[in-house]
Coordinates of C-alpha atoms (C1' of nucleotides) in Angstrom, one line a residue:
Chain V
X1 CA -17.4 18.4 -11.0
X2 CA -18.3 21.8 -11.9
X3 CA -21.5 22.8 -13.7
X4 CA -21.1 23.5 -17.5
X5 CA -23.3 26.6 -17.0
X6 CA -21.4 27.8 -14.5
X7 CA -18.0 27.5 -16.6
X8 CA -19.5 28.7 -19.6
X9 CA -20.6 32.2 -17.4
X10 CA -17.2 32.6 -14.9
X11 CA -14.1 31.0 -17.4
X12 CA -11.9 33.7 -15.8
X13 CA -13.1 32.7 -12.3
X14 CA -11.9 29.1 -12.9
X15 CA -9.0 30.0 -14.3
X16 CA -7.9 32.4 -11.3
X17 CA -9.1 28.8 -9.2
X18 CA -6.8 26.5 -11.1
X19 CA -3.8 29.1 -10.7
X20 CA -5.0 29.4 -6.6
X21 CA -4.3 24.9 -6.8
X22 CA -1.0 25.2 -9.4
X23 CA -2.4 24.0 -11.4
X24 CA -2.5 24.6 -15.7
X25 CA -5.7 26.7 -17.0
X26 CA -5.5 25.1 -20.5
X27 CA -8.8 22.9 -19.9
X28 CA -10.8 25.2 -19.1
X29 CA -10.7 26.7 -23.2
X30 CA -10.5 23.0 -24.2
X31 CA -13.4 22.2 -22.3
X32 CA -16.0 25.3 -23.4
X33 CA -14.4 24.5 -27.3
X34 CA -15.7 20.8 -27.0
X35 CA -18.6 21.9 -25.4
X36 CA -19.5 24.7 -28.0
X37 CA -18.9 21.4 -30.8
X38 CA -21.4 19.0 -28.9
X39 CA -24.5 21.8 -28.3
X40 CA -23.5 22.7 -32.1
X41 CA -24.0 18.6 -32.9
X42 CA -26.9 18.0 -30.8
X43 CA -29.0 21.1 -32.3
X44 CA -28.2 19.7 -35.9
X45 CA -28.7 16.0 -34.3
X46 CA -32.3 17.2 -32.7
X47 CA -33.6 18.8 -35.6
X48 CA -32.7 15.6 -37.6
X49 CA -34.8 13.8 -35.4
X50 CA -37.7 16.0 -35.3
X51 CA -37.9 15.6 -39.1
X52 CA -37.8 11.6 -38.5
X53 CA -40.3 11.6 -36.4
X54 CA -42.7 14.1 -38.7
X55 CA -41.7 11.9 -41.4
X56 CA -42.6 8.4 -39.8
X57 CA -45.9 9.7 -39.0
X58 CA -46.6 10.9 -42.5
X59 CA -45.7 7.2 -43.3
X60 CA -48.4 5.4 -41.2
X61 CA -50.9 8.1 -42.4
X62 CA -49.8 7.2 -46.2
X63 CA -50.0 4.0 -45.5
X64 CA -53.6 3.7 -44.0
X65 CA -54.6 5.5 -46.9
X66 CA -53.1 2.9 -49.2
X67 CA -50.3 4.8 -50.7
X68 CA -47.7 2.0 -50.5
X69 CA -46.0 3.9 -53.1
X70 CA -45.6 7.5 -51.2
X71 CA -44.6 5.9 -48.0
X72 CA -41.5 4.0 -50.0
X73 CA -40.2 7.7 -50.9
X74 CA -41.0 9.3 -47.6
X75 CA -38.9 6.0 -46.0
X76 CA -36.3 7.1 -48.2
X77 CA -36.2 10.2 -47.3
X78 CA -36.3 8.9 -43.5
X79 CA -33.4 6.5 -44.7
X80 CA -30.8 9.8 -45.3
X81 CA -31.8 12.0 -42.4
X82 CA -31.0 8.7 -40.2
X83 CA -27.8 8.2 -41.8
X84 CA -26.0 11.3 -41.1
X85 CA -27.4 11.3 -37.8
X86 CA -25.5 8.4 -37.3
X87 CA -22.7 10.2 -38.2
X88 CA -23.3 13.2 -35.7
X89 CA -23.6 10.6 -33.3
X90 CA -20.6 8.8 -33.8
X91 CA -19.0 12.7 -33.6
X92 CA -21.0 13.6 -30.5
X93 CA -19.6 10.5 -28.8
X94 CA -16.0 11.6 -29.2
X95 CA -16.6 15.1 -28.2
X96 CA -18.5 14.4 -25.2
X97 CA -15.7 11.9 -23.9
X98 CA -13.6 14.6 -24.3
X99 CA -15.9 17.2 -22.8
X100 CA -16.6 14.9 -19.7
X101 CA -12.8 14.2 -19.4
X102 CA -11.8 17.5 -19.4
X103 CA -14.5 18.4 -17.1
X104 CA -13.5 15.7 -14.4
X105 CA -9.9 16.4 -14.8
X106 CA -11.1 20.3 -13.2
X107 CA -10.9 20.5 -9.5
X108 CA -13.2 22.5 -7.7
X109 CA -12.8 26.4 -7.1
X110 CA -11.3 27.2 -3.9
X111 CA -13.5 29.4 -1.6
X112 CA -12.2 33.2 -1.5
X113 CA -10.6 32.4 2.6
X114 CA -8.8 29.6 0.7
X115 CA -4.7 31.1 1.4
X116 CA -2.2 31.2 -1.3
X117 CA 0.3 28.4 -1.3
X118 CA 1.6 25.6 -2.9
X119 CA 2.8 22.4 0.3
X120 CA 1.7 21.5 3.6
X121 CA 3.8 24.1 4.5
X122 CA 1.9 26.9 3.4
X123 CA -1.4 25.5 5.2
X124 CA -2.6 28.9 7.5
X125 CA -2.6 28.0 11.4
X126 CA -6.3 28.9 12.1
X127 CA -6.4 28.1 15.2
X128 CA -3.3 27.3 17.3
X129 CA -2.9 25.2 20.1
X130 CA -3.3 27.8 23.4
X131 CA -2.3 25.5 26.2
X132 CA 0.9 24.0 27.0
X133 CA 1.8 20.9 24.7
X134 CA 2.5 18.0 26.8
X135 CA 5.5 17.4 28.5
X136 CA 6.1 13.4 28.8
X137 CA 9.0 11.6 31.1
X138 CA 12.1 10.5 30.5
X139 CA 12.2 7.5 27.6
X140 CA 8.8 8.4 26.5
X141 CA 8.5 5.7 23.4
X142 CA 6.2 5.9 20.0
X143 CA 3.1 4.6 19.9
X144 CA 3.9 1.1 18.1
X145 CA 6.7 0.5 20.7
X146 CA 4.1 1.2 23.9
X147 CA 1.4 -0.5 22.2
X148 CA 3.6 -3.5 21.7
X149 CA 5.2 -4.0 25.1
X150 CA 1.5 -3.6 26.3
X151 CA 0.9 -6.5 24.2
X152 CA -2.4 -4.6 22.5
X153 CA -1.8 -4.5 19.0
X154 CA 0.1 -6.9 17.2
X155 CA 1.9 -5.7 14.1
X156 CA 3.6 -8.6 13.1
X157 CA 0.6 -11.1 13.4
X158 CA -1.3 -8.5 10.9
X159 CA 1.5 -8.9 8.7
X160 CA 1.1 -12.6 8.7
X161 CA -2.6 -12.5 8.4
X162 CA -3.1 -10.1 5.1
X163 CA 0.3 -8.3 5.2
X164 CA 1.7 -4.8 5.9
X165 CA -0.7 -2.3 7.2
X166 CA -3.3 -4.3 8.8
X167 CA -2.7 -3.9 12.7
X168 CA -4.1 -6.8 15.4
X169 CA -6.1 -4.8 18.4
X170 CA -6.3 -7.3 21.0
X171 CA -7.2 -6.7 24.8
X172 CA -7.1 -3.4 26.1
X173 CA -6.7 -1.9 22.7
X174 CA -9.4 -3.9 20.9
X175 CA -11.5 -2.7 23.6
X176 CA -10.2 1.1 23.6
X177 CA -10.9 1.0 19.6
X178 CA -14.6 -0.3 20.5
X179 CA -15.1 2.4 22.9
X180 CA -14.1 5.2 20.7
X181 CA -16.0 4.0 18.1
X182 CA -19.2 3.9 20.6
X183 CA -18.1 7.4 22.2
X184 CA -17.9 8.9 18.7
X185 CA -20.8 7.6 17.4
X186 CA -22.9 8.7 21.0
X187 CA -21.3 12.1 20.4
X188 CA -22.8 12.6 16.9
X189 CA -25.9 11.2 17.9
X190 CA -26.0 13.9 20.7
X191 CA -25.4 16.6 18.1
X192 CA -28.1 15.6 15.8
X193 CA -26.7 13.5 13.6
X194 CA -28.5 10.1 12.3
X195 CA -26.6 7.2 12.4
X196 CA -26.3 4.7 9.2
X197 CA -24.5 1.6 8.9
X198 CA -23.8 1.3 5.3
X199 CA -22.7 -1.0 3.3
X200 CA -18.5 -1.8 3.0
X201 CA -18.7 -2.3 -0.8
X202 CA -20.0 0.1 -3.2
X203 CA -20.1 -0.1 -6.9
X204 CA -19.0 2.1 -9.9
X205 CA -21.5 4.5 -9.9
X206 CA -21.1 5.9 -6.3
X207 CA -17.8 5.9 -6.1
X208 CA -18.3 8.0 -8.6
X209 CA -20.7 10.2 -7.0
X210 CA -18.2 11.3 -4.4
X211 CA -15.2 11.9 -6.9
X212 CA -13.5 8.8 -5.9
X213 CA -13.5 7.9 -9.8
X214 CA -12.0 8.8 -11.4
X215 CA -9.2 10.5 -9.6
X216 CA -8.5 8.4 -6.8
X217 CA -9.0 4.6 -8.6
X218 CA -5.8 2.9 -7.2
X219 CA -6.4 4.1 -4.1
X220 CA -9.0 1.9 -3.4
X221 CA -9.0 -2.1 -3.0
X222 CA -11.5 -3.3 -5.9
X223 CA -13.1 -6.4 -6.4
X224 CA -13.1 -7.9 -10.0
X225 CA -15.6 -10.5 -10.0
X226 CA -18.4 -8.5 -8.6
X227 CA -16.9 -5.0 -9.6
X228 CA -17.5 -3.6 -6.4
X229 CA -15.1 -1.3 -4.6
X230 CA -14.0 -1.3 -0.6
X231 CA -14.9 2.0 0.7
X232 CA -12.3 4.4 1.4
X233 CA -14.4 6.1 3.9
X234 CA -18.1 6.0 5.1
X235 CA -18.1 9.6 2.9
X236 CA -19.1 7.4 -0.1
X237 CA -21.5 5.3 0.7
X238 CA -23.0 7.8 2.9
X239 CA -23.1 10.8 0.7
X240 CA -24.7 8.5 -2.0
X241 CA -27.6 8.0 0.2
X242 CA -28.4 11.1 -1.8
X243 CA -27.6 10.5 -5.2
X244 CA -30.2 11.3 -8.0
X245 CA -32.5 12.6 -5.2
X246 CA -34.1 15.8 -5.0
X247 CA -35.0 17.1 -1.9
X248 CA -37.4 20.1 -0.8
X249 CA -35.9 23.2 1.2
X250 CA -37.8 21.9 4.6
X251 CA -35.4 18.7 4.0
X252 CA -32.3 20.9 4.9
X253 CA -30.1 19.9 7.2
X254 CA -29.7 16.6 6.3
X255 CA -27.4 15.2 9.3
X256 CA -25.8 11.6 8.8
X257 CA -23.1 9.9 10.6
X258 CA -21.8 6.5 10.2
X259 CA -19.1 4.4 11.7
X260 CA -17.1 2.2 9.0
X261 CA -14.0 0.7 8.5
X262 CA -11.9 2.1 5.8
X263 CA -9.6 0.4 3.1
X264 CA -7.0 2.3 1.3
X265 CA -4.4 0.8 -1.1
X266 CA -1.4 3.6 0.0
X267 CA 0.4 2.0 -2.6
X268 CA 3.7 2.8 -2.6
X269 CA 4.0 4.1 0.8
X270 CA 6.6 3.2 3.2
X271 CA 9.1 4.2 5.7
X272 CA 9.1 6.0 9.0
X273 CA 6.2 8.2 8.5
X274 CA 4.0 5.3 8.2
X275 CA 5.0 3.5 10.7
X276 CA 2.7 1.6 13.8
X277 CA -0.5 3.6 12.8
X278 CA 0.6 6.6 11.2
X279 CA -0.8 5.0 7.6
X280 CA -2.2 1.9 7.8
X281 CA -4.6 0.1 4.9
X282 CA -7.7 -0.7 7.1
X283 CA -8.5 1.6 9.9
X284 CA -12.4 2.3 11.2
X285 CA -13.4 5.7 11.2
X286 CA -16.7 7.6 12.2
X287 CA -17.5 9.9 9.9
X288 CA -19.9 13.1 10.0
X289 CA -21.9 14.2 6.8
X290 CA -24.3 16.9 5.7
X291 CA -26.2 18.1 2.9
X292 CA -27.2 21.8 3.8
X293 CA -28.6 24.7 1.7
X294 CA -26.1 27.1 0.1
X295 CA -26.6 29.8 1.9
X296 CA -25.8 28.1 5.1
X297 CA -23.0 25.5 4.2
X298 CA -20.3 27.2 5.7
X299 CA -22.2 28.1 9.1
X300 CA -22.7 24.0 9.0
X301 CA -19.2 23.7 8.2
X302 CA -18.1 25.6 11.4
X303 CA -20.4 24.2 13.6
X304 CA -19.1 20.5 12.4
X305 CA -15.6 22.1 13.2
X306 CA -16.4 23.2 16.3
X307 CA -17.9 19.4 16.9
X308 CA -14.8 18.0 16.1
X309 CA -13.4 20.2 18.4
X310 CA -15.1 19.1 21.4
X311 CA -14.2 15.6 20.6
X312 CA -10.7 16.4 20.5
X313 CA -11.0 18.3 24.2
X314 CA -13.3 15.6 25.6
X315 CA -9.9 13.3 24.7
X316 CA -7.8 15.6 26.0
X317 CA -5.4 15.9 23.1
X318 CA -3.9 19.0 22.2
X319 CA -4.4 20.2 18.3
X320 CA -4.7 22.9 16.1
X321 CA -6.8 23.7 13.3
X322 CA -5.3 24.4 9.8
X323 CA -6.9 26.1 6.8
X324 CA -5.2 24.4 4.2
X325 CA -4.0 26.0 1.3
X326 CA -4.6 25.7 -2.1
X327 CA -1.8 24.1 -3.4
X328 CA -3.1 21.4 -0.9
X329 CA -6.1 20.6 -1.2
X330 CA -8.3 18.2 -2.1
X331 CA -9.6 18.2 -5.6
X332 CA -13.1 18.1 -4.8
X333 CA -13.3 20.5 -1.9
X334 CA -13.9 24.4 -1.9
X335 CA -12.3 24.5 1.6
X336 CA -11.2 22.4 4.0
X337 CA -9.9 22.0 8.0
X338 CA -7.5 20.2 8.9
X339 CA -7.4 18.9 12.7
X340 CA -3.8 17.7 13.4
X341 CA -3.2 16.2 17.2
X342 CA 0.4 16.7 18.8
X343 CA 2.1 13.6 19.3
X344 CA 4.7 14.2 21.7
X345 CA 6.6 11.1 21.4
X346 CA 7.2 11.6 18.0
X347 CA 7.4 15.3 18.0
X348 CA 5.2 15.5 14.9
X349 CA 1.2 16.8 14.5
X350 CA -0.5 13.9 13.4
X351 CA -3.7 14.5 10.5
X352 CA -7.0 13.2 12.6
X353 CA -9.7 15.0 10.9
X354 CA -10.5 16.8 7.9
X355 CA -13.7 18.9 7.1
X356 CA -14.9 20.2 4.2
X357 CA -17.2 22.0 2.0
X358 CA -17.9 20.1 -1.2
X359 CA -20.4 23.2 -2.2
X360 CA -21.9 21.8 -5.4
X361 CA -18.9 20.1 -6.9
X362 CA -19.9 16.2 -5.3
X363 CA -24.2 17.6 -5.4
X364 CA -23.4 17.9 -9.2
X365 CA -22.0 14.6 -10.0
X366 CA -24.6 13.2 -7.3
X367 CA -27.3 15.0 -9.0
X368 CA -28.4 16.0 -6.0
X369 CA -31.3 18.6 -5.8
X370 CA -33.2 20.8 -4.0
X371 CA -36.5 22.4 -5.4
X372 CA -36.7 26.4 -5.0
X373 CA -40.2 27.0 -2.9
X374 CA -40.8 30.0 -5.3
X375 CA -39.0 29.3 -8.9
X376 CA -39.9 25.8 -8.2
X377 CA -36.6 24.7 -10.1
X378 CA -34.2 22.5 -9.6
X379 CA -31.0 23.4 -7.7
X380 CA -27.8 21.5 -6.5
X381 CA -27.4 21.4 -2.7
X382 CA -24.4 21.5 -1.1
X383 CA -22.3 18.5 0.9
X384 CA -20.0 18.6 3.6
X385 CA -18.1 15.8 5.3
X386 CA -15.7 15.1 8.3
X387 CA -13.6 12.6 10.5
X388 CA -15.2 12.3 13.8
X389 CA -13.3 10.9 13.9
X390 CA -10.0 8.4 12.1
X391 CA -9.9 5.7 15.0
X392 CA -5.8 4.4 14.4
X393 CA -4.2 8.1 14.4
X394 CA -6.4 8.7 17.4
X395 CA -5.0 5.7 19.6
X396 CA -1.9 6.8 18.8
X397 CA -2.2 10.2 20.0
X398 CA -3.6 8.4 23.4
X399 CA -1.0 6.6 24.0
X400 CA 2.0 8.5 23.6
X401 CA 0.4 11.8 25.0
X402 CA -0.9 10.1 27.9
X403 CA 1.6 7.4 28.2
X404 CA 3.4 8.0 32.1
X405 CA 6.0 5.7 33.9
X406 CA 3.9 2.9 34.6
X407 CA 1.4 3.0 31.4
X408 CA -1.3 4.7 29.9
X409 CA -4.1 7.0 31.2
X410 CA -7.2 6.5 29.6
X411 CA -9.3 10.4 29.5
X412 CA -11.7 10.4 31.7
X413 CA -14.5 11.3 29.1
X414 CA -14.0 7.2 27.7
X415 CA -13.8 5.6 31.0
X416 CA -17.6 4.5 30.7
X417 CA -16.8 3.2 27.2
X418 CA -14.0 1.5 28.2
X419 CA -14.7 0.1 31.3
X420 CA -10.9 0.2 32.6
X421 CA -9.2 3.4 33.4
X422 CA -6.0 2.5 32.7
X423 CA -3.7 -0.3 30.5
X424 CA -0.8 -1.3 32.4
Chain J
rG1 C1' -26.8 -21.6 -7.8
rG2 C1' -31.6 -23.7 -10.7
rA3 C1' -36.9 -22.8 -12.5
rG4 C1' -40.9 -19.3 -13.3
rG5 C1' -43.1 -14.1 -13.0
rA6 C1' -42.4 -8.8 -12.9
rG7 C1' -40.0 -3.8 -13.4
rU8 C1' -44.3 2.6 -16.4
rG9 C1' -44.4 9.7 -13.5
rG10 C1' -44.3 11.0 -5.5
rC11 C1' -47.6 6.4 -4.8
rA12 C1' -51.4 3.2 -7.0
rG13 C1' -52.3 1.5 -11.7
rA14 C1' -53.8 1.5 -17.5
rG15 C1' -51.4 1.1 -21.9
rU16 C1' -48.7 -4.8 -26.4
rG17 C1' -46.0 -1.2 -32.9
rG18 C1' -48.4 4.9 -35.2
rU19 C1' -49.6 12.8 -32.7
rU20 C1' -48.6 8.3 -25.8
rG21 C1' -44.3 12.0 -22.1
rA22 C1' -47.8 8.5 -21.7
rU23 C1' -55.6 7.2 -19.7
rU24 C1' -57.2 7.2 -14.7
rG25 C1' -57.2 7.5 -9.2
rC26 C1' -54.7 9.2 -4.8
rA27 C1' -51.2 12.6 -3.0
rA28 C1' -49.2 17.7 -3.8
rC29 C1' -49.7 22.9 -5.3
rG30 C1' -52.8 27.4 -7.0
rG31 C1' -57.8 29.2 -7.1
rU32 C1' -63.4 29.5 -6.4
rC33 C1' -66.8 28.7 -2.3
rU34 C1' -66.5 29.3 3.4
rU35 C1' -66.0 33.4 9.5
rG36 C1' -62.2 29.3 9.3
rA37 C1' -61.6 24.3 7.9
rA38 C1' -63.5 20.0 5.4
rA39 C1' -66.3 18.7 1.1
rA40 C1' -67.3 20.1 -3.9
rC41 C1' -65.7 22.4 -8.3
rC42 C1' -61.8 24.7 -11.8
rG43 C1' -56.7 24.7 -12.9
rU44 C1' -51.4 23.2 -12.3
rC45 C1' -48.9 19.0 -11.4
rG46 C1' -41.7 14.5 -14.2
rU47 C1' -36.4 15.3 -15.4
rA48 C1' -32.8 17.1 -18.6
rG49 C1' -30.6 19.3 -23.2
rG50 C1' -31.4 23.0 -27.1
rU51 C1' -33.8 27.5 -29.0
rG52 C1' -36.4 32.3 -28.4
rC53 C1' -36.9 38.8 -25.0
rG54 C1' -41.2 36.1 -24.2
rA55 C1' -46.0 32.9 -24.5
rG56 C1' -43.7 29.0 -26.6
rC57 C1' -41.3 25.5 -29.8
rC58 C1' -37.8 21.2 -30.7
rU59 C1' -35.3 16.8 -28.7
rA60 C1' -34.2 12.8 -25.3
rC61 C1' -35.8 9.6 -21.2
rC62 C1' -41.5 4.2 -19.5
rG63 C1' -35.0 -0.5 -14.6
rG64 C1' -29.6 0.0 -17.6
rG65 C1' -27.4 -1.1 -22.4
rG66 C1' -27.9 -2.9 -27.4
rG67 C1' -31.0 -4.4 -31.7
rU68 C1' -35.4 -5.0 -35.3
rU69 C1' -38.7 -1.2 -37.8
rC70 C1' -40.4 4.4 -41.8
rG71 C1' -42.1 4.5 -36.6
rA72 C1' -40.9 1.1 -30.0
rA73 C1' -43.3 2.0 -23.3
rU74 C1' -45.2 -1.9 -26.6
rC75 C1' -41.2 -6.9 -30.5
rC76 C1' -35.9 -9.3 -29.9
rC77 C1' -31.0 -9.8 -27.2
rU78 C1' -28.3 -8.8 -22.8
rC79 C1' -27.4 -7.0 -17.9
rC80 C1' -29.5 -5.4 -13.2
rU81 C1' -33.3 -5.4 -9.4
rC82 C1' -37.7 -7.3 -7.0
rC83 C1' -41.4 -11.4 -6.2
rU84 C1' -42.6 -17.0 -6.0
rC85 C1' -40.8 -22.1 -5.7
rC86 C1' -36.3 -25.4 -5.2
rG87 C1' -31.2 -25.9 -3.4
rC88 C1' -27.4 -23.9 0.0
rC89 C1' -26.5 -21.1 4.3
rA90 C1' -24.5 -17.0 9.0

RNA sequence: GGAGGAGUGGCAGAGUGGUUGAUUGCAACGGUCUUGAAAACCGUCGUAGGUGCGAGCCUACCGGGGGUUCGAAUCCCUCCUCCUCCGCCA
């Protein structure tokens, strides 16, 4: 979320950000009023207190002395200043749900290369595909009819084993999802990244920490009787590595990567657009993340661009690179890339990646620090975080972009991860 | 899952109801000394909110939450985590 400070100082800058997302300015007043009310409540709250506590200590000296009788007033007087504090309490409480409610409801302020839009539509094209898109023979089929007269995934068994959305890789494509996964993570290592194997459950408190609570609660699978969530993405246990930490300016970059499945609800979403593994519940993924100084986020969040670019051309996949517009978001990012592969069977550029610059907005929730090496004062750093990348979307760009007569071409790049060069 | 013990500042470790945000040691930082370094000595040395131009002052926090009391790190309840023993187990 956004600092208070920094509301209080720029309420015309977040304004102008909530109109960039189309989105209504009207919290930003509510949220300064209520948080006017609780400094206002806390001052008259703090000064109570400091009378308490000069009080209470007049009390023990009164009654070492043995003036039982001077104490009894001074608890008296204790008595009243504890009772309306009890009342600014009960009033503190109310504004500062309101305050933190209207505080988590803002999104975070685009950055100033964020374009003006509304839909997917107006995303800017940053970088376009150059080469030739691929050009596939006659009766060229979708991905979930090659992969199931290959006989390696298995939609329907999924379907009887959890339900909807949860594919069976077996052969060939268990095997090409394992190689990936190893390619990926050999990749990341190679560019610096440390790898973590976190944990696949996470509780309250860190999903909070990346912002997936409270905006994004039925998106994820939870589990009552421990109340523990299924991770969305590696993002969250990852980036919470971090929380309530504060680092020193040496510490910068911090470079993590971690391979993970991820569970998402996608409730309510079906039809053609989801089908085989455009959307599917559980998919593994092998995500990149940083925490970086501020005045180098943005150079990081090239470079980890320009990593997930080599991926992509190591693959040979064709895709572009879309700034995406404000209108679309996400509510935690200053400004994101989207990596979208061609699929030529289906005619359509499939969403493979996403990078982004969190700036301070996660760091703030995380309360995650750095110290300044000459003010010596706390400051919050910034986090970034990519696909490198979203395994199912990925297989299906393989295999309908390199699917031929008799099969699919595995890119050469893999053929040490896969061990087979080809699935026939 | 059952029984017992413990959770204090970066670490170690005091503190069991009254100026204790907290003794002390180590680490860290600044300085004196030194050609330089070490040692020694002096000083600084948690986070956050409020207030003041400022030195500063006020408040909260001793695993989380709640309670008792004029007053809680210290007493009570509860949850969490760690350690020991038993049970179960990939």
């Amino acid at each position: 979320m956004l600092t208070l400070p920094f509301l209080r100082e720029f309420p015309d800058a977040v304004r102008a950000g909530l109109k960039k997302r189309h989105m209504p300015t009207g919290l930003v007043d509510e949220v300064l009023a209520a948080d006017e009310q609780r400094r206002k409540l806390q001052a008259e709250w703090d000064g109570l207190a400091a009378e308490v506590n000069d009080l209470s200590r007049r009390v023990g000296e009164l009654l070492r002395s043995g003036n039982a009788a001077e104490a009894e007033a001074l608890k008296e007087q204790v008595a009243t200043r504890k009772a309306t504090q009890a009342v600014l309490s009960a009033r503190q409480q109310e504004v500062e749900a309101r305050l933190d409610q209207g505080l988590l409801a803002i999104p975070n302020m685009p950055h100033a290369s964020v374009p003006e839009g509304k839909t997917p539509e107006d995303n800017e094209v940053y970088r376009a595909w150059s080469g030739p898109l691929p050009v596939l023979p006659d009766g060229a089929r979708p991905h979930w009819e090659l992969a199931e007269s290959l006989g390696i995934i298995d939609f329907p068994a999924g379907v009887k084993l959890t339900g909807s959305g949860f594919p069976v890789f077996r052969g060939k494509g268990a095997r090409l999802q394992r190689a990936l996964i190893n390619f990926f993570l050999d990749e990341a290592r190679a560019a610096g990244f440390e790898e973590i194997q976190p944990p696949l459950m996470v509780n309250a408190d860190s999903a909070r920490g990346t912002g997936q609570l409270p905006d994004k609660e039925g998106q994820m699978y939870y589990v009552e009787k421990d109340d523990l969530y299924l991770i969305p993405t590696a993002e969250v246990p990852v980036t919470n590595l971090f929380r309530d930490v504060i680092l020193e300016e040496k510490d910068f970059p911090i470079r993590l990567t971690g391979y993970t499945p991820c569970f998402r609800r996608e409730a309510g979403a079906y039809g053609k657009d989801v089908r085989g593994l455009n959307r599917v519940h559980q998919f593994d993924k092998v995500e990149i993340v940083v925490i970086e100084h501020p005045d180098r986020s943005y150079d990081t969040l090239m470079q980890m661009c320009e990593h997930v670019a080599g991926l992509l051309d190591k693959l040979e996949l064709p895709y572009r690179i879309l700034r995406l517009c404000g209108g679309d978001m996400g509510f935690t990012s200053a400004l994101t890339f989207d990596f979208e592969v061609f699929s030529a069977a289906q005619q359509r550029w499939l969403e493979v990646s996403s990078v982004s610059n969190f700036e301070t907005y996660q760091a703030n929730r995380l309360k995650l620090r750095y110290r300044h090496p000459e003010t010596k004062k706390t400051q919050l750093a910034h986090t970034l975080n990519g696909s490198a990348l979203a395994l199912a979307r990925i297989v299906a760009a393989l295999l309908e972009n390199h699917q031929d007569d008799q099969g699919i071409r595995i890119p050469t790049a893999l053929h040490r991860y896969t061990g087979f060069e080809r699935i026939d």
